[in-house]
Short mmCIF file of C-alpha atoms in Angstrom, two decimals:
data_model
loop_
_atom_site.label_atom_id
_atom_site.label_comp_id
_atom_site.label_asym_id
_atom_site.label_seq_id
_atom_site.Cartn_x
_atom_site.Cartn_y
_atom_site.Cartn_z
CA VAL I 1 -60.95 7.04 0.77
CA PRO I 2 -59.37 9.07 3.51
CA TRP I 3 -57.80 6.31 5.14
CA ALA I 4 -56.77 4.80 1.71
CA LEU I 5 -54.65 7.76 1.78
CA HIS I 6 -53.50 8.09 4.50
CA ALA I 7 -52.03 4.38 4.51
CA ILE I 8 -50.24 5.99 0.85
CA ARG I 9 -48.61 9.30 2.18
CA GLY I 10 -46.87 6.96 5.59
CA LYS I 11 -45.52 4.60 3.19
CA GLY I 12 -44.20 7.13 1.04
CA GLN I 13 -42.94 9.26 3.98
CA ALA I 14 -41.39 5.55 5.32
CA ALA I 15 -39.51 5.04 2.04
CA ALA I 16 -38.52 8.52 2.08
CA ALA I 17 -37.22 7.69 5.19
CA GLN I 18 -35.23 5.11 4.67
CA VAL I 19 -34.18 6.36 1.61
CA SER I 20 -32.44 9.06 3.60
CA ARG I 21 -30.84 7.04 5.99
CA ASN I 22 -29.44 5.36 3.14
CA ASP I 23 -27.96 7.78 2.53
CA ALA I 24 -26.49 9.32 5.51
CA ALA I 25 -24.24 5.65 5.98
CA TRP I 26 -23.09 5.72 2.19
CA ASP I 27 -22.40 9.59 3.04
CA GLU I 28 -20.34 8.23 5.93
CA ARG I 29 -18.60 5.11 4.23
CA LEU I 30 -17.30 7.80 1.50
CA GLU I 31 -16.03 9.94 4.23
CA GLU I 32 -14.58 6.83 5.96
CA LEU I 33 -12.69 6.36 2.93
CA ARG I 34 -11.91 10.41 2.36
CA LEU I 35 -9.67 9.82 5.07
CA PHE I 36 -7.93 7.18 4.95
CA ALA I 37 -6.77 7.99 1.35
CA GLN I 38 -5.73 11.21 2.86
CA GLY I 39 -3.11 9.43 5.43
CA ASN I 40 -2.27 6.37 3.13
CA GLY I 41 -0.99 8.52 -0.18
CA GLY I 42 -4.30 9.24 -1.64
CA LEU I 43 -4.86 5.60 -2.37
CA ALA I 44 -8.67 5.28 -1.74
CA ASN I 45 -9.12 2.07 -1.76
CA VAL I 46 -9.39 -0.37 1.69
CA SER I 47 -8.86 -4.50 0.99
CA GLN I 48 -11.69 -6.64 2.11
CA ARG I 49 -8.56 -8.09 3.48
CA ASP I 50 -7.79 -4.91 5.77
CA PRO I 51 -8.41 -6.43 9.51
CA GLU I 52 -8.72 -3.17 10.79
CA ARG I 53 -11.08 -2.22 8.50
CA PRO I 54 -12.96 -4.70 7.18
CA GLY I 55 -16.56 -3.53 7.47
CA LEU I 56 -15.30 -0.98 4.75
CA GLY I 57 -13.08 -3.00 2.93
CA THR I 58 -16.46 -4.89 2.02
CA TRP I 59 -18.05 -1.29 0.93
CA CYS I 60 -15.38 -0.58 -1.69
CA VAL I 61 -16.45 -4.40 -3.59
CA HIS I 62 -20.06 -3.89 -2.92
CA GLN I 63 -19.82 -0.25 -5.05
CA ARG I 64 -17.60 -1.66 -7.16
CA ASN I 65 -20.05 -4.52 -8.06
CA MET I 66 -22.38 -1.30 -8.35
CA GLU I 67 -20.46 0.05 -11.36
CA ARG I 68 -19.91 -3.03 -13.29
CA ARG I 69 -23.97 -3.80 -13.12
CA GLY I 70 -24.56 -0.59 -14.21
CA ASP I 71 -26.66 0.01 -10.79
CA LEU I 72 -24.15 2.55 -9.07
CA ARG I 73 -25.70 6.54 -9.19
CA PRO I 74 -23.58 8.76 -11.17
CA ASP I 75 -23.73 10.90 -8.62
CA ARG I 76 -22.25 7.93 -6.27
CA LYS I 77 -19.87 6.72 -8.57
CA ALA I 78 -18.88 10.75 -9.53
CA ARG I 79 -17.66 11.38 -5.70
CA LEU I 80 -15.78 8.02 -5.40
CA VAL I 81 -13.87 9.16 -9.25
CA GLU I 82 -13.41 12.56 -6.86
CA ILE I 83 -11.47 11.26 -4.29
CA GLY I 84 -8.75 8.58 -6.38
CA PHE I 85 -11.17 5.30 -5.98
CA PRO I 86 -10.52 2.61 -8.38
CA PHE I 87 -12.95 0.93 -10.14
CA ASP I 88 -10.72 -1.51 -12.26
CA PRO I 89 -10.63 -4.71 -10.49
CA LEU I 90 -6.73 -4.55 -11.65
CA GLU I 91 -5.90 -1.14 -10.36
CA ASP I 92 -7.88 -3.30 -7.41
CA SER I 93 -5.56 -5.60 -7.46
CA TRP I 94 -2.75 -3.51 -7.41
CA ASP I 95 -3.59 -1.33 -4.54
CA GLU I 96 -3.98 -4.75 -2.87
CA SER I 97 -0.38 -5.74 -3.16
CA LEU I 98 1.14 -2.20 -2.30
CA GLU I 99 -0.95 -1.64 0.86
CA GLU I 100 0.49 -5.30 2.15
CA LEU I 101 3.92 -3.76 1.20
CA ARG I 102 3.78 -1.16 3.07
CA VAL I 103 1.96 -3.25 5.74
CA VAL I 104 5.59 -5.23 5.89
CA ALA I 105 7.24 -1.72 5.07
CA ALA I 106 5.82 -1.01 8.43
CA GLY I 107 6.94 -3.62 10.34
CA ASN I 108 10.05 -3.69 8.65
CA GLY I 109 12.01 -0.60 9.61
CA GLY I 110 10.87 1.47 7.14
CA VAL I 111 11.82 -1.45 4.66
CA ALA I 112 9.56 -1.42 1.50
CA HIS I 113 10.66 -5.42 -0.17
CA ILE I 114 10.32 -8.43 -0.31
CA THR I 115 12.64 -10.54 -2.54
CA ARG I 116 11.08 -14.16 -5.01
CA SER I 117 12.07 -16.19 -2.61
CA ASP I 118 10.14 -14.85 0.59
CA LEU I 119 8.54 -18.51 1.75
CA GLU I 120 6.09 -16.19 3.36
CA ARG I 121 4.75 -14.49 0.71
CA PRO I 122 5.57 -16.10 -3.00
CA GLU I 123 3.44 -13.93 -4.69
CA LEU I 124 4.03 -10.18 -2.77
CA GLY I 125 7.42 -11.34 -3.65
CA ARG I 126 6.55 -12.04 -7.82
CA TRP I 127 4.88 -8.81 -7.82
CA CYS I 128 7.40 -6.65 -6.35
CA ASN I 129 9.90 -7.85 -9.42
CA GLU I 130 7.09 -7.04 -11.84
CA GLN I 131 7.34 -3.75 -10.70
CA ARG I 132 10.71 -3.28 -11.09
CA ILE I 133 11.43 -4.80 -14.75
CA PHE I 134 7.83 -2.28 -15.34
CA GLY I 135 9.80 0.21 -14.16
CA ARG I 136 13.43 -1.04 -15.59
CA LYS I 137 11.73 -1.41 -19.28
CA GLY I 138 9.32 2.03 -18.56
CA GLU I 139 6.70 0.30 -18.21
CA LEU I 140 5.29 1.93 -15.20
CA ARG I 141 3.30 4.44 -14.64
CA ALA I 142 4.48 7.18 -13.37
CA ASP I 143 1.19 7.56 -10.58
CA ARG I 144 2.25 4.11 -9.61
CA LYS I 145 6.47 4.59 -9.64
CA ALA I 146 5.53 8.00 -7.22
CA ARG I 147 3.37 5.51 -5.06
CA LEU I 148 6.39 3.24 -4.95
CA LEU I 149 8.84 5.77 -3.93
CA GLU I 150 6.43 7.37 -1.63
CA ILE I 151 6.65 3.78 0.33
CA GLY I 152 10.67 3.60 -0.11
CA PHE I 153 10.30 0.33 -2.70
CA VAL I 154 13.55 -0.69 -3.96
CA PHE I 155 13.74 -0.83 -8.03
CA SER I 156 17.93 -1.46 -8.69
CA LEU I 157 19.50 -4.52 -7.74
CA GLN I 158 21.85 -2.77 -6.06
CA GLY I 159 19.60 -1.06 -4.20
CA GLU I 160 17.89 -4.82 -3.62
CA ALA I 161 21.18 -6.11 -1.85
CA TRP I 162 22.01 -2.81 -0.20
CA GLU I 163 17.99 -3.06 1.35
CA LYS I 164 19.59 -7.01 2.50
CA SER I 165 22.56 -5.61 3.77
CA LEU I 166 20.90 -2.60 6.49
CA GLU I 167 18.56 -4.89 6.88
CA GLU I 168 21.37 -7.98 8.14
CA LEU I 169 23.23 -4.65 10.61
CA ARG I 170 19.65 -3.84 11.89
CA LEU I 171 18.80 -7.57 13.15
CA VAL I 172 22.98 -7.38 14.44
CA ALA I 173 22.15 -3.97 16.44
CA GLU I 174 18.89 -5.51 17.76
CA SER I 175 20.62 -8.67 19.39
CA ASN I 176 23.59 -6.38 20.30
CA GLY I 177 21.87 -3.68 22.68
CA GLY I 178 21.71 -1.25 19.66
CA THR I 179 25.72 -1.10 18.64
CA ALA I 180 24.96 -1.26 14.74
CA HIS I 181 28.76 -1.67 13.97
CA VAL I 182 30.27 -4.72 12.47
CA LEU I 183 34.47 -5.05 12.04
CA ARG I 184 35.68 -5.36 8.44
CA ASN I 185 37.38 -8.85 9.95
CA ASP I 186 34.36 -10.11 11.70
CA PRO I 187 34.88 -14.01 10.74
CA GLU I 188 30.60 -14.97 11.40
CA ARG I 189 29.81 -11.48 8.81
CA LEU I 190 32.60 -10.88 6.66
CA GLU I 191 30.35 -9.33 3.98
CA LEU I 192 28.41 -7.35 6.26
CA GLY I 193 32.09 -6.07 7.95
CA ARG I 194 32.51 -5.16 4.32
CA TRP I 195 29.41 -3.63 3.56
CA CYS I 196 29.87 -0.78 7.09
CA ALA I 197 33.17 -0.56 5.93
CA THR I 198 32.13 0.63 2.31
CA GLN I 199 29.06 2.59 3.68
CA ARG I 200 31.42 4.40 5.76
CA THR I 201 34.31 5.30 3.11
CA LEU I 202 31.74 6.92 0.78
CA GLU I 203 30.97 8.68 3.46
CA GLU I 204 33.94 10.48 4.13
CA ARG I 205 34.26 10.81 0.59
CA GLY I 206 30.96 12.43 0.43
CA ASP I 207 29.64 9.37 -1.40
CA LEU I 208 26.61 8.70 0.13
CA ARG I 209 23.40 9.54 -0.72
CA ALA I 210 21.69 11.11 1.60
CA ASP I 211 18.91 9.43 2.30
CA ARG I 212 21.17 6.24 2.61
CA LYS I 213 23.22 8.37 5.40
CA ALA I 214 20.31 9.09 6.86
CA ARG I 215 18.64 5.30 7.65
CA LEU I 216 22.01 4.47 8.31
CA LEU I 217 21.62 6.76 11.30
#
């Protein structure tokens, strides 16, 4: 019957149009994720908690759920893998902690470090300590170590103390019109004064690491 064939054909065309729209929307999200990864050290994952990209974060979770159920199309999975998308929930959790630390560092003068005693971020502090322990034991994956170093993560305890002193000096400078200097005999900041004197001595002997000198300058 002609009218029946016309109706069937119309439904088929509508379904094809819907598939095309879905594919286009998916492609847009993938491209958005790819661009995000390019600007974030290859991190092809966005957390649902990301206030700037809540839609993309939800999309990432949806792809992970689809893959776990076996409902993710092979071609889509291949394209996600190609840009480094993490399907493992544990990988996802690690990436979220790294991103949280990166945000903290961006607002903290590049200091990518949180202590276990940080009352505002106790979980992130414990995570940082775990990465340090894994690194000391040689159990931290090379790609993860590289990504931590890329954002300035401090692995050694001596490095941790140096970062704390640098941050203390930065706060002093902010409250003193940009003067990042504390005298050795400053009664209010004896430890910081001695630290500043040590950095100066190391620089005079040529023993101050180049990256540390750059951050002090």
